[in-house]
C-alpha atoms as one frame of an Amber mdcrd trajectory, in Angstrom:
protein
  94.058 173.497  29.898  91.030 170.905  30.787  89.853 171.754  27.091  92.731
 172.019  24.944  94.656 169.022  25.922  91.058 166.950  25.845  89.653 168.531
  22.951  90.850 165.441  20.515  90.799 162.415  23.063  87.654 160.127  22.751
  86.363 160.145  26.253  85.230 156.216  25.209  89.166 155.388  24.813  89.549
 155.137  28.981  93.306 154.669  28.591  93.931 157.363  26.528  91.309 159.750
  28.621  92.685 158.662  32.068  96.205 158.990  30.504  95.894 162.464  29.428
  94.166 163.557  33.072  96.909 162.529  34.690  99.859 163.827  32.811  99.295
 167.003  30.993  97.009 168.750  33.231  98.866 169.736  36.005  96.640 172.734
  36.902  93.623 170.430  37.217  95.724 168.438  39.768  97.100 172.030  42.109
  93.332 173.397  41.668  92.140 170.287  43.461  95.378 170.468  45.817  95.273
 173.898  46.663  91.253 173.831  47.319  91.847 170.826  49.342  94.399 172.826
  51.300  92.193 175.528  52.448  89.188 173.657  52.916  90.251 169.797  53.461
  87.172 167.482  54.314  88.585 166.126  57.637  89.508 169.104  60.062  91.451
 167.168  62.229  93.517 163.708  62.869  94.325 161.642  65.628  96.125 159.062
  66.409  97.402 157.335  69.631 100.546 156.546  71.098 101.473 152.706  70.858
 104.975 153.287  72.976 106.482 153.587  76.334 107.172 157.416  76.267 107.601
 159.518  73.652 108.607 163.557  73.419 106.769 165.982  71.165 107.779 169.361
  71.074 108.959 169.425  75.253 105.696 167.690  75.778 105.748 164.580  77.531
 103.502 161.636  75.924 103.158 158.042  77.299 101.287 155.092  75.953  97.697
 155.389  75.284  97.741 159.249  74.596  95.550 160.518  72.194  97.497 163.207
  69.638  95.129 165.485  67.786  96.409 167.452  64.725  94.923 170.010  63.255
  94.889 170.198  59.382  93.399 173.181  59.067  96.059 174.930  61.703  98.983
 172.692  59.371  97.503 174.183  56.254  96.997 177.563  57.611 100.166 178.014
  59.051 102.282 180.697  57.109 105.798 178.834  58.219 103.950 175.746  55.824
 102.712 178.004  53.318 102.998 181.840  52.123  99.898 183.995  52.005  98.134
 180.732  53.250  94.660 182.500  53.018  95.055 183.475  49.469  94.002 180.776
  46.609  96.784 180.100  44.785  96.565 176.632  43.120 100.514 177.826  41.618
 101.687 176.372  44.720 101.155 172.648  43.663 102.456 172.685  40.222 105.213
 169.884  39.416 108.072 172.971  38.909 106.839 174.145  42.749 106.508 170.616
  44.469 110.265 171.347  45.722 109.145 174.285  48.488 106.692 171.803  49.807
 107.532 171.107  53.163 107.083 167.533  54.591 104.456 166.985  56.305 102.568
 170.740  55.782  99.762 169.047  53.541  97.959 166.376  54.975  93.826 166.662
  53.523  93.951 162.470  54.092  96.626 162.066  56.226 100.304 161.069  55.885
 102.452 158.813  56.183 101.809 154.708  56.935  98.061 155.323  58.294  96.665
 157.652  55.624  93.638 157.971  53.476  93.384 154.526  51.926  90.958 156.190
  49.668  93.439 158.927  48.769  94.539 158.501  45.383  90.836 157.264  44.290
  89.702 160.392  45.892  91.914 162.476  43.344  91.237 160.563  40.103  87.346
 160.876  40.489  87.964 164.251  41.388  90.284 165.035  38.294  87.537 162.860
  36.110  84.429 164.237  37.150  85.995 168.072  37.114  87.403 167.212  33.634
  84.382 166.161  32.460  82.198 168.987  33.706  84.873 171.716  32.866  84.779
 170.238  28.993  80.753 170.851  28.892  80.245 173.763  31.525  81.071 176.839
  32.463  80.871 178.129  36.039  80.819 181.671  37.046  79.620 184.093  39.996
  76.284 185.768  39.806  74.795 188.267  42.425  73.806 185.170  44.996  77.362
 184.147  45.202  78.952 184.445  48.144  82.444 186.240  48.285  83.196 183.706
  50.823  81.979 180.348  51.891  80.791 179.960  55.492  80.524 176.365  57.319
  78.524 175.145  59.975  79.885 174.359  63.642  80.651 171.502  64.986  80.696
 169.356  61.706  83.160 166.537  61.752  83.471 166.978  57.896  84.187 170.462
  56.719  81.494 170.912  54.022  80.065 174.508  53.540  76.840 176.025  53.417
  74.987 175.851  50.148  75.741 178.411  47.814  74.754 180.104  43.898  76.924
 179.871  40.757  76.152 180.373  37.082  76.286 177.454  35.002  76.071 178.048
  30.855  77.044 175.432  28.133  79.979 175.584  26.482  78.475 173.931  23.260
């Protein structure tokens, strides 16, 4: 998809590059969704209460309380998402955004206090994987792992190094 719909745009014409990122390549944009859904880079959120009393689930909260939410349990949770272990980047495409439930993705946060970095985050990503998808091609070999492991007690969720092929596509 990467190739095909960039194959005739002059990566010098920004307009027409950024342009074309951003509205035919839908499977660029669920690739980067759905990895960001089973690995996002922040594991957990907080925030605090800023009212009298509040009740969460039967639990009663007053002022001050710290809330802790757990992305990876949100993103994980099979009422959020079907077969949430399995890759499936099919999830995210535009014709799929409807089964979405509110609130069941959150890799920078929702609502008034997320990610102000958010939708920079996804346009370098899109750019950068467009570009490197356009002149590379990544595959296994024998020193890739069939799964990635991460270290404890990281506050960012970033895995172990690990092997892939790279060859030219030129």
């Amino acid at each position: 998809e990467v190739c095909e719909n960039l194959a005739d745009v002059d990566p010098n014409n920004l307009d027409k590059y950024y342009e074309t990122i951003n509205t035919k390549i839908s499977y660029l944009d669920a690739v980067i969704k759905e990895t960001l859904r089973l690995y996002p880079p922040v594991t957990r959120l907080e925030r605090r209460l800023n009212i009298d009393e509040y009740k969460l689930g039967g639990i009663q909260l007053q002022r001050d309380h710290l809330v802790e939410i757990s992305t990876i349990a949100v993103h994980y949770d099979p009422d959020n998402f079907s077969n949430p272990k399995q890759y499936s980047p099919e999830r995210f495409l535009p014709e799929n955004k409807h089964k979405l439930a509110p609130y069941s993705y959150i890799p920078f946060g929702d609502g008034p206090r997320n990610c102000v970095g958010m939708r920079f985050a996804y346009q370098e990503a899109k750019i950068c994987l467009a570009s490197l998808i356009q002149k590379f091609r990544f595959k296994e070999n024998a020193k890739t792992p069939e799964r990635l492991s991460f270290p404890a007690k990281k506050i960012l969720l970033t895995p172990d190094a690990f092997e892939v092929s790279i060859e030219s596509r030129a």
